Amino acid sequence: MHTLHIVSKSPEHPRFRECLAMVDTNDAVLLTGNGVVALADTSIEVPSPLYGLKNDIQARALTPDSAQCQVIGFDDMVALTIQAQRVISW
């Protein structure tokens, strides 16, 4: 993976849309914080691979489609940041 985009902003925040516009085919997106709210909005097209932080998803009582998003824990998040050539936090 070239770039890991970590998005903590809600879908209404301008940076959320900016991030989606910047994602390239070799990139991945990790939704954290309020960013996981995007999993409940079917009108938002999110790139693949898409990851969601388990604690934040559970805190918002969301049940994402497993085909759309891979739910991961903190250990997996650390592994993703190590694998990425570049990490951008939005």
Short mmCIF file of C-alpha atoms in Angstrom, two decimals:
data_model
loop_
_atom_site.label_atom_id
_atom_site.label_comp_id
_atom_site.label_asym_id
_atom_site.label_seq_id
_atom_site.Cartn_x
_atom_site.Cartn_y
_atom_site.Cartn_z
CA MET A 1 0.00 0.00 0.00
CA HIS A 2 1.33 3.39 -0.93
CA THR A 3 -0.65 5.70 1.37
CA LEU A 4 -2.86 5.01 4.36
CA HIS A 5 -5.46 7.74 4.80
CA ILE A 6 -6.69 7.87 8.41
CA VAL A 7 -9.98 9.77 8.49
CA SER A 8 -11.42 10.88 11.83
CA LYS A 9 -13.68 13.60 10.46
CA SER A 10 -17.40 13.07 9.93
CA PRO A 11 -18.70 12.86 6.35
CA GLU A 12 -20.08 16.41 6.67
CA HIS A 13 -16.61 17.84 7.30
CA PRO A 14 -14.86 19.27 4.19
CA ARG A 15 -11.71 17.24 4.87
CA PHE A 16 -13.64 13.99 4.55
CA ARG A 17 -14.51 14.80 0.91
CA GLU A 18 -10.99 16.12 0.29
CA CYS A 19 -9.56 12.82 1.47
CA LEU A 20 -11.80 10.75 -0.79
CA ALA A 21 -10.75 12.90 -3.75
CA MET A 22 -7.07 12.25 -2.97
CA VAL A 23 -7.24 8.45 -2.63
CA ASP A 24 -5.35 6.61 -5.35
CA THR A 25 -5.73 3.00 -6.50
CA ASN A 26 -2.82 1.79 -4.34
CA ASP A 27 -4.06 3.54 -1.20
CA ALA A 28 -6.20 2.41 1.72
CA VAL A 29 -8.59 4.30 3.99
CA LEU A 30 -8.99 3.77 7.72
CA LEU A 31 -12.05 5.33 9.34
CA THR A 32 -11.68 6.31 12.99
CA GLY A 33 -13.56 8.58 15.38
CA ASN A 34 -16.49 10.32 13.69
CA GLY A 35 -15.24 9.07 10.32
CA VAL A 36 -16.91 5.70 10.97
CA VAL A 37 -20.30 7.41 10.64
CA ALA A 38 -19.72 7.20 6.87
CA LEU A 39 -20.37 3.46 7.13
CA ALA A 40 -24.03 4.20 7.89
CA ASP A 41 -24.46 6.45 4.84
CA THR A 42 -25.03 4.40 1.69
CA SER A 43 -24.77 7.48 -0.52
CA ILE A 44 -21.05 7.82 0.21
CA GLU A 45 -18.81 5.87 -2.13
CA VAL A 46 -15.71 4.88 -0.24
CA PRO A 47 -12.66 3.37 -1.88
CA SER A 48 -11.34 -0.11 -1.28
CA PRO A 49 -9.61 -1.33 0.78
CA LEU A 50 -11.57 0.29 3.58
CA TYR A 51 -10.93 -0.32 7.26
CA GLY A 52 -12.88 0.81 10.30
CA LEU A 53 -11.62 0.96 13.88
CA LYS A 54 -13.62 -1.50 15.96
CA ASN A 55 -13.84 0.60 19.14
CA ASP A 56 -15.19 3.62 17.27
CA ILE A 57 -17.70 1.52 15.33
CA GLN A 58 -18.94 -0.10 18.53
CA ALA A 59 -19.12 3.25 20.35
CA ARG A 60 -21.53 4.48 17.67
CA ALA A 61 -23.54 1.24 17.61
CA LEU A 62 -22.85 0.71 13.90
CA THR A 63 -22.89 -2.62 12.08
CA PRO A 64 -20.96 -2.15 8.85
CA ASP A 65 -21.31 -4.46 5.87
CA SER A 66 -18.33 -6.81 6.04
CA ALA A 67 -18.05 -6.70 2.24
CA GLN A 68 -17.67 -2.91 2.41
CA CYS A 69 -15.38 -2.52 5.42
CA GLN A 70 -12.91 -4.63 7.31
CA VAL A 71 -13.27 -3.96 11.05
CA ILE A 72 -9.89 -3.87 12.80
CA GLY A 73 -8.46 -3.32 16.27
CA PHE A 74 -5.62 -1.12 17.45
CA ASP A 75 -2.96 -3.78 16.79
CA ASP A 76 -4.12 -4.04 13.16
CA MET A 77 -4.09 -0.25 12.88
CA VAL A 78 -0.45 -0.18 13.94
CA ALA A 79 0.37 -2.92 11.42
CA LEU A 80 -1.30 -0.90 8.63
CA THR A 81 0.73 2.20 9.48
CA ILE A 82 3.92 0.14 9.34
CA GLN A 83 2.99 -1.37 5.96
CA ALA A 84 2.17 1.99 4.38
CA GLN A 85 4.85 4.01 2.67
CA ARG A 86 3.07 7.18 3.78
CA VAL A 87 0.34 7.95 6.35
CA ILE A 88 -1.94 10.98 6.14
CA SER A 89 -4.31 11.87 8.99
CA TRP A 90 -7.38 13.83 8.04
#
